[in-house]
């Protein structure tokens, strides 16, 4: 689509209202207006004054899609422009910011924009060198080395997205260091990855065949790394090792400015009173502030406000307090002091309405959506009103609620099930509760109503990392 010769997006925003304080006189300076435009034309993408020549990806299925939205806040355009600058200079980048999907989304937006193939890996405490380099697999009695993400990215000229850099343990740091600094890596199967520059120099004195027999492999000049991480010590993790840190160009990625977020939320919730939207956002922002953190309160998941507003938009009569409880289950996870601190903030923004507003009642009906595959129409009764909405559904036959011979439904179960249906409209669900309170049974009942097959996975602290599990599972099945 980038080949079309037209102006796809012309976005003009202005960076107003931001001011710098200037000591000693505390002079307030208005920042000059920066207008960033995003233009696709003739195989080139331009962000502001910087342009990037697109290459046709060899594996278009590895290029991220659907991350770029049609309204691009100015802050996002600035981040993208910075990433483009670094990319053009051949530098790897490190996006640092609070928990949430925003940094990853920026990375994916950038790759979508520049049509780059991605290799993604979520680092964990259990990630080993092998996970990044090569894994040995046995197929019909023979052992193979299978290239892993970093090797594939380096040799195929893809962009390696390393999520959770703060989780990387000491053992993987040398591998990363060498790859980042020298574009070099020694592989288990005897091959040696070498930077394009050094390889091409060798090629002046030796033939390609010779280099092949020496098992030297060229690292593509298009290979880049985008690392994503949390600032440590504010959050838990390993402080970044200074040598590794110096390999990256780092940029702080904080939540979008209030004004941009508000704009986005208004668009998502046209049925919700504007005042209520801004109260919700103010609460979220307050719960992410330094003062809240000093009180020991966890960050509010700001990025989840958007999906929550989809729910609220379909059910504007819902209590804000109960909705917030689903995003930020403070009464289950905080002690008495924490709870009253959060309630203080709720009342400050007039969101303490749990007793005044109705909670969703039971699910009335569930049926297959006629013209949309993989979806179901669900009708809930809330405060004498019946509301029908669509949720994704599984491939199996749907089943009416309260028709299971083994699941016993109390009024509070019915309400929970109705709330889960609402949440399912927008996001994944986590049920929290004391041991043996019925979480697994409820999850199964929910899955059966919507025709999903379930795949229980027991998570233990530090067992193995999910991706590896996923691969193993695929091997067992496949
Ligand atoms: N609504 C219900 N209807 C029928 N049986 C129930 C219900 N709720 C709980 N049970 C019974 O209680 C037992 C514990 O439930 P379940 O295994 O779902 O709890 P859990 O919260 O998943 O526990 P754990 O924390 O150990 O994972 C189950 O054996 C189940 O049969
Ligand atoms: Mg369980």
XYZ file of C-alpha atoms and ligand atoms in Angstrom:
510
model
C 0.000 0.000 0.000
C 3.008 2.263 0.480
C 3.610 2.147 -3.242
C 0.587 4.226 -3.978
C 1.640 7.655 -4.954
C -0.504 9.661 -2.732
C -0.572 11.413 0.474
C -1.877 8.890 2.893
C -1.857 10.864 6.002
C -1.276 14.448 6.578
C -1.408 15.037 10.218
C -0.940 18.353 11.736
C -0.934 18.811 15.402
C 0.510 21.453 17.449
C 2.580 21.160 20.477
C 1.015 23.867 22.522
C 0.875 24.614 26.177
C 4.152 22.986 27.038
C 6.547 25.118 28.914
C 10.023 24.898 30.326
C 10.985 26.501 33.523
C 14.152 28.448 33.290
C 16.159 29.164 36.375
C 16.964 31.444 38.071
C 14.184 33.719 36.979
C 11.743 30.870 36.231
C 11.040 32.366 32.895
C 8.382 30.460 31.012
C 9.223 29.860 27.410
C 6.692 28.681 24.888
C 8.065 25.868 22.834
C 8.014 26.673 19.128
C 5.336 24.792 17.276
C 6.635 21.647 15.678
C 4.443 20.193 13.013
C 5.228 16.692 11.998
C 3.685 15.250 8.907
C 3.732 11.698 7.797
C 3.861 11.221 4.065
C 4.045 8.157 1.862
C 5.156 8.874 -1.670
C 6.897 6.840 -4.334
C 8.373 4.191 -2.045
C 9.490 6.713 0.543
C 8.036 7.487 3.907
C 8.667 10.857 5.475
C 8.228 11.867 9.067
C 8.652 15.605 9.207
C 11.844 16.445 7.361
C 13.314 12.956 7.572
C 12.716 10.514 4.800
C 13.220 6.801 4.646
C 13.486 4.761 1.487
C 11.287 1.679 1.704
C 12.535 -1.706 0.580
C 10.189 -4.476 -0.470
C 10.137 -6.981 2.389
C 11.076 -10.529 1.421
C 8.706 -11.953 4.001
C 5.763 -9.567 4.091
C 4.038 -11.809 6.634
C 6.652 -10.727 9.191
C 5.901 -7.030 8.780
C 3.619 -5.789 11.584
C 0.198 -4.550 10.478
C -2.672 -2.626 12.053
C -0.586 -0.844 14.675
C -0.806 2.567 13.053
C -4.056 4.352 13.704
C -5.396 7.066 11.466
C -5.031 9.704 14.104
C -1.444 9.959 15.110
C -0.820 12.096 18.187
C 2.035 14.503 17.804
C 3.996 12.838 20.619
C 3.878 9.534 18.750
C 5.039 11.224 15.553
C 7.987 12.661 17.467
C 8.951 9.267 18.864
C 8.697 7.731 15.406
C 10.790 10.476 13.909
C 13.480 9.916 16.522
C 13.478 6.183 15.824
C 13.809 6.847 12.131
C 16.769 9.142 12.705
C 18.558 6.487 14.733
C 17.702 3.763 12.257
C 19.148 5.807 9.399
C 22.347 6.241 11.403
C 22.517 2.478 11.889
C 21.958 2.747 15.628
C 20.043 0.412 17.895
C 17.464 1.943 20.188
C 16.184 1.365 23.680
C 12.739 2.623 24.601
C 12.355 3.027 28.348
C 9.091 3.681 30.091
C 6.446 2.540 32.555
C 4.751 -0.865 32.200
C 2.179 -1.231 29.453
C 1.970 -1.936 25.753
C 2.822 1.581 24.566
C 6.531 1.045 23.921
C 5.897 -2.158 22.022
C 3.169 -0.503 20.052
C 5.571 2.297 19.091
C 8.154 -0.220 17.926
C 5.546 -2.057 15.878
C 4.192 1.184 14.441
C 7.664 2.112 13.342
C 8.219 -1.260 11.684
C 4.829 -1.113 10.007
C 5.614 2.343 8.713
C 9.000 1.343 7.339
C 7.824 -2.119 6.151
C 10.414 -3.985 8.166
C 10.302 -7.615 9.149
C 10.246 -8.213 12.879
C 11.684 -10.880 15.155
C 10.167 -10.522 18.592
C 11.341 -12.008 21.845
C 10.077 -11.394 25.361
C 13.016 -11.779 27.708
C 12.539 -13.422 31.072
C 14.729 -14.536 33.925
C 14.885 -17.927 32.277
C 15.930 -16.750 28.830
C 19.255 -18.341 27.961
C 21.783 -17.826 25.226
C 20.233 -20.766 23.414
C 16.876 -19.010 23.190
C 18.475 -16.138 21.345
C 20.975 -18.064 19.234
C 20.237 -21.626 18.306
C 18.279 -24.464 19.737
C 19.023 -28.108 19.214
C 16.037 -30.114 18.180
C 15.711 -33.771 17.482
C 13.587 -34.863 14.567
C 13.318 -38.505 13.570
C 16.467 -39.338 15.455
C 18.698 -36.596 14.053
C 19.752 -33.466 15.894
C 19.393 -30.126 14.154
C 20.374 -26.646 15.119
C 17.486 -24.293 14.613
C 18.307 -20.598 14.346
C 16.522 -18.503 16.942
C 15.306 -14.930 16.751
C 18.597 -13.023 17.081
C 20.345 -15.122 14.457
C 17.434 -14.934 12.055
C 17.191 -11.182 12.504
C 20.929 -10.683 11.993
C 21.264 -12.837 8.913
C 17.985 -11.841 7.240
C 18.259 -8.150 8.026
C 15.231 -8.009 10.283
C 14.586 -5.912 13.337
C 14.963 -7.729 16.622
C 12.530 -6.458 19.234
C 13.804 -7.384 22.677
C 11.056 -6.853 25.177
C 11.819 -6.648 28.883
C 15.528 -5.857 28.761
C 15.457 -5.370 32.533
C 14.673 -9.069 32.892
C 17.758 -10.254 31.023
C 20.094 -12.198 33.291
C 23.869 -11.869 33.275
C 24.346 -14.969 31.142
C 22.753 -13.470 28.037
C 24.437 -10.092 28.291
C 27.745 -11.048 26.621
C 25.884 -12.441 23.609
C 23.819 -9.314 23.287
C 26.805 -7.062 23.797
C 28.804 -8.675 21.083
C 25.916 -8.706 18.683
C 25.138 -5.060 19.301
C 28.628 -3.694 19.324
C 30.423 -5.822 16.775
C 27.555 -7.426 14.895
C 29.249 -10.714 15.691
C 28.175 -14.011 17.163
C 29.709 -17.465 17.477
C 27.094 -20.160 16.887
C 26.911 -23.670 18.295
C 26.850 -25.237 14.840
C 30.263 -23.734 14.083
C 29.088 -20.762 12.032
C 30.313 -17.321 12.873
C 28.219 -14.238 12.237
C 30.303 -11.292 11.086
C 29.435 -7.661 10.474
C 28.663 -6.748 6.885
C 31.602 -4.365 6.837
C 34.232 -6.878 7.964
C 32.748 -9.575 5.778
C 32.874 -7.395 2.691
C 36.491 -6.533 3.446
C 37.358 -10.218 3.664
C 35.557 -10.756 0.418
C 38.084 -8.533 -1.341
C 40.829 -11.034 -0.542
C 38.910 -14.282 -0.453
C 36.145 -15.891 -2.420
C 32.652 -16.402 -1.173
C 33.309 -20.173 -1.261
C 36.272 -19.786 1.053
C 34.233 -17.770 3.529
C 31.519 -20.406 3.303
C 33.938 -23.211 4.115
C 35.134 -21.188 7.083
C 31.472 -20.926 8.026
C 31.485 -17.173 8.139
C 28.047 -15.647 7.691
C 27.377 -12.025 6.842
C 25.195 -9.997 9.183
C 22.898 -7.825 7.112
C 23.414 -4.076 7.217
C 19.671 -3.764 7.725
C 19.770 -5.626 11.027
C 18.673 -3.459 13.957
C 17.676 -3.969 17.554
C 14.828 -2.223 19.320
C 14.968 -2.986 23.036
C 12.070 -2.211 25.339
C 12.378 -1.957 29.068
C 11.272 -0.511 32.351
C 13.271 2.057 34.254
C 15.025 0.262 37.110
C 15.121 0.949 40.088
C 11.655 2.462 39.977
C 10.415 -0.947 38.786
C 11.724 -4.374 39.650
C 14.460 -5.761 37.446
C 18.172 -5.840 36.804
C 19.673 -2.390 36.393
C 21.077 -2.217 32.914
C 24.695 -3.150 32.710
C 26.614 0.024 31.678
C 28.430 -1.525 28.686
C 25.143 -2.779 27.291
C 23.447 0.497 28.052
C 26.054 2.341 26.040
C 25.289 0.265 22.926
C 21.858 1.794 22.675
C 20.429 5.158 21.949
C 17.867 5.428 24.707
C 14.636 7.394 24.818
C 12.116 7.869 27.599
C 8.674 6.878 26.502
C 6.132 8.108 28.989
C 2.372 7.909 28.640
C 0.897 10.211 26.042
C 0.135 13.733 27.235
C -3.194 14.110 29.023
C -4.678 16.057 26.138
C -3.865 13.364 23.550
C -5.158 10.584 25.753
C -8.337 12.478 26.440
C -8.864 12.942 22.716
C -8.441 9.224 22.140
C -10.792 8.308 24.969
C -13.489 10.725 23.813
C -13.407 9.047 20.413
C -13.736 5.606 21.992
C -16.636 6.594 24.211
C -19.052 8.910 22.417
C -21.907 7.702 24.670
C -20.090 8.639 27.845
C -20.301 12.094 29.376
C -17.102 13.995 28.589
C -16.722 14.980 32.211
C -16.747 11.377 33.313
C -14.053 10.467 30.795
C -11.809 13.206 32.073
C -12.457 12.174 35.677
C -11.438 8.604 34.846
C -8.277 9.760 33.130
C -7.441 12.119 35.984
C -7.766 9.255 38.415
C -5.539 7.031 36.279
C -2.927 9.776 35.991
C -3.021 10.461 39.721
C -2.523 6.779 40.506
C 0.617 6.797 38.356
C 2.108 9.856 39.986
C 5.143 9.938 42.220
C 2.954 10.760 45.237
C 0.870 7.632 44.726
C 3.978 5.588 44.254
C 5.348 7.036 47.514
C 2.185 5.806 49.214
C 3.016 2.331 47.966
C 0.196 2.224 45.425
C 0.854 0.256 42.241
C 0.658 2.101 38.911
C -2.746 2.256 37.308
C -2.754 0.428 33.951
C -3.422 3.573 31.963
C -3.405 1.795 28.613
C -6.352 -0.324 29.711
C -8.607 2.694 30.036
C -9.267 2.607 26.308
C -10.673 -0.948 26.239
C -12.546 -0.199 29.463
C -14.198 2.741 27.761
C -15.442 0.412 25.027
C -17.278 -1.456 27.765
C -18.519 1.722 29.379
C -19.645 3.032 26.018
C -21.919 0.019 25.596
C -23.019 0.269 29.244
C -22.935 3.937 30.186
C -25.042 3.204 33.277
C -22.252 1.098 34.794
C -20.683 2.274 37.986
C -17.294 3.872 37.396
C -16.048 2.492 40.657
C -16.904 -1.072 39.718
C -15.398 -0.672 36.289
C -12.193 0.712 37.822
C -12.142 -2.183 40.223
C -11.765 -4.474 37.205
C -8.747 -2.585 35.915
C -7.236 -1.909 39.279
C -8.546 -4.430 41.808
C -7.409 -2.350 44.746
C -9.758 -3.900 47.286
C -8.306 -7.345 46.592
C -4.645 -6.478 46.264
C -4.079 -3.628 48.711
C -4.123 -3.428 52.486
C -6.454 -1.209 54.469
C -4.336 1.906 54.110
C -3.893 1.441 50.392
C -7.616 0.938 49.937
C -8.520 4.099 51.734
C -5.871 6.029 49.800
C -7.391 4.833 46.517
C -10.882 5.645 47.731
C -9.663 9.097 48.643
C -8.575 9.585 45.033
C -11.852 8.111 43.762
C -13.878 10.548 45.816
C -11.668 13.451 44.780
C -12.678 12.746 41.171
C -16.309 11.976 42.080
C -15.954 8.365 41.029
C -17.098 6.775 44.293
C -20.429 5.675 42.886
C -20.398 1.942 43.606
C -23.488 2.131 45.750
C -25.513 4.423 43.573
C -25.105 2.739 40.203
C -26.494 -0.656 39.216
C -24.273 -3.651 38.627
C -24.931 -5.862 35.600
C -27.433 -8.607 36.329
C -27.492 -11.978 34.664
C -26.799 -13.022 31.102
C -30.143 -13.448 29.350
C -29.160 -15.007 26.049
C -26.123 -16.035 24.062
C -26.379 -16.864 20.371
C -24.160 -16.979 17.285
C -23.853 -13.700 15.440
C -25.383 -14.248 12.020
C -23.173 -12.242 9.735
C -19.918 -12.261 11.658
C -18.010 -15.475 11.977
C -16.400 -16.319 15.301
C -18.654 -14.037 17.277
C -21.625 -14.329 19.579
C -24.419 -11.936 20.502
C -24.825 -11.663 24.235
C -27.735 -9.976 25.963
C -27.385 -8.735 29.538
C -29.925 -7.125 31.765
C -28.682 -4.044 33.573
C -31.090 -1.987 35.650
C -34.235 -3.193 33.813
C -32.638 -2.586 30.450
C -31.633 -5.339 28.063
C -28.450 -4.649 26.188
C -27.074 -6.784 23.379
C -23.449 -6.685 22.308
C -20.975 -8.849 20.443
C -18.065 -10.800 21.803
C -15.587 -13.162 20.153
C -16.570 -16.813 20.490
C -15.043 -20.238 20.011
C -15.691 -22.820 17.317
C -17.651 -25.258 19.462
C -21.366 -25.197 20.084
C -22.523 -22.396 22.386
C -24.274 -23.310 25.598
C -26.811 -21.336 27.542
C -25.822 -20.121 30.981
C -27.288 -22.049 33.906
C -27.553 -25.203 31.872
C -24.508 -27.000 33.187
C -25.187 -30.090 35.306
C -22.045 -29.490 37.360
C -21.782 -25.726 37.720
C -23.855 -24.257 40.502
C -24.713 -20.638 39.888
C -25.491 -18.250 42.730
C -26.595 -14.655 42.064
C -23.056 -13.482 42.573
C -21.818 -16.036 40.041
C -24.386 -14.783 37.522
C -23.205 -11.261 38.046
C -19.570 -12.232 37.696
C -20.319 -14.132 34.485
C -22.133 -11.073 33.109
C -19.151 -8.890 33.996
C -16.785 -11.338 32.351
C -18.885 -11.162 29.176
C -18.578 -7.376 29.223
C -14.828 -7.517 29.713
C -14.487 -10.118 26.979
C -15.785 -7.529 24.559
C -12.573 -5.593 25.044
C -9.750 -7.496 26.698
C -8.370 -10.656 28.251
C -9.443 -11.546 31.756
C -7.629 -12.485 34.935
C -9.685 -13.968 37.767
C -8.171 -13.464 41.159
C -9.405 -15.065 44.338
C -8.420 -17.183 47.286
C -7.364 -20.770 46.836
C -10.219 -23.058 45.925
C -12.826 -20.323 45.563
C -13.923 -21.636 42.164
C -11.805 -19.711 39.639
C -11.112 -22.699 37.423
C -14.757 -23.809 37.453
C -15.920 -20.317 36.544
C -13.385 -20.060 33.720
C -14.568 -23.397 32.366
C -18.220 -22.390 32.573
C -17.431 -19.130 30.765
C -15.549 -21.004 28.041
C -18.385 -23.480 27.567
C -21.002 -20.769 27.208
C -18.959 -19.223 24.412
C -17.908 -22.463 22.730
C -14.206 -22.199 23.537
C -11.941 -25.154 24.118
C -9.751 -24.632 27.118
C -6.123 -25.341 27.578
C -5.159 -25.101 31.245
C -1.573 -24.072 31.878
C -0.210 -24.138 35.392
C 2.081 -21.251 36.044
C 4.740 -21.614 38.646
C 7.129 -19.003 39.680
C 10.157 -19.404 37.471
C 9.193 -22.656 35.766
C 10.032 -21.964 32.187
C 9.338 -19.140 29.985
C 6.132 -19.107 28.095
C 7.522 -18.929 24.604
C 9.624 -21.989 25.186
C 6.624 -23.786 26.544
C 4.660 -22.765 23.526
C 7.312 -24.141 21.178
C 7.533 -27.395 23.063
C 3.805 -27.751 22.965
C 3.866 -27.183 19.209
C 6.454 -29.903 18.811
C 4.485 -32.349 20.898
C 1.393 -31.707 18.838
C 2.961 -31.281 15.499
N -19.984 -22.713 41.266
C -19.554 -23.951 41.506
N -20.269 -25.008 41.097
C -19.834 -26.249 41.312
N -18.701 -26.568 41.934
C -17.938 -25.563 42.408
C -18.335 -24.204 42.188
N -17.394 -23.416 42.744
C -16.456 -24.234 43.250
N -16.783 -25.533 43.056
C -15.984 -26.688 43.502
O -14.948 -26.232 44.328
C -13.704 -26.824 43.973
C -12.658 -25.757 43.804
O -12.940 -24.976 42.652
P -11.792 -24.531 41.639
O -10.874 -25.649 41.360
O -12.450 -23.897 40.489
O -11.092 -23.448 42.517
P -9.845 -22.524 42.124
O -10.211 -21.161 42.588
O -9.533 -22.707 40.698
O -8.743 -23.152 43.040
P -7.149 -22.952 42.948
O -6.877 -21.643 43.594
O -6.640 -24.103 43.746
O -6.799 -23.003 41.504
C -13.912 -27.591 42.680
O -13.663 -28.945 42.895
C -15.363 -27.375 42.306
O -15.974 -28.609 42.071
Mg -7.718 -23.378 39.722
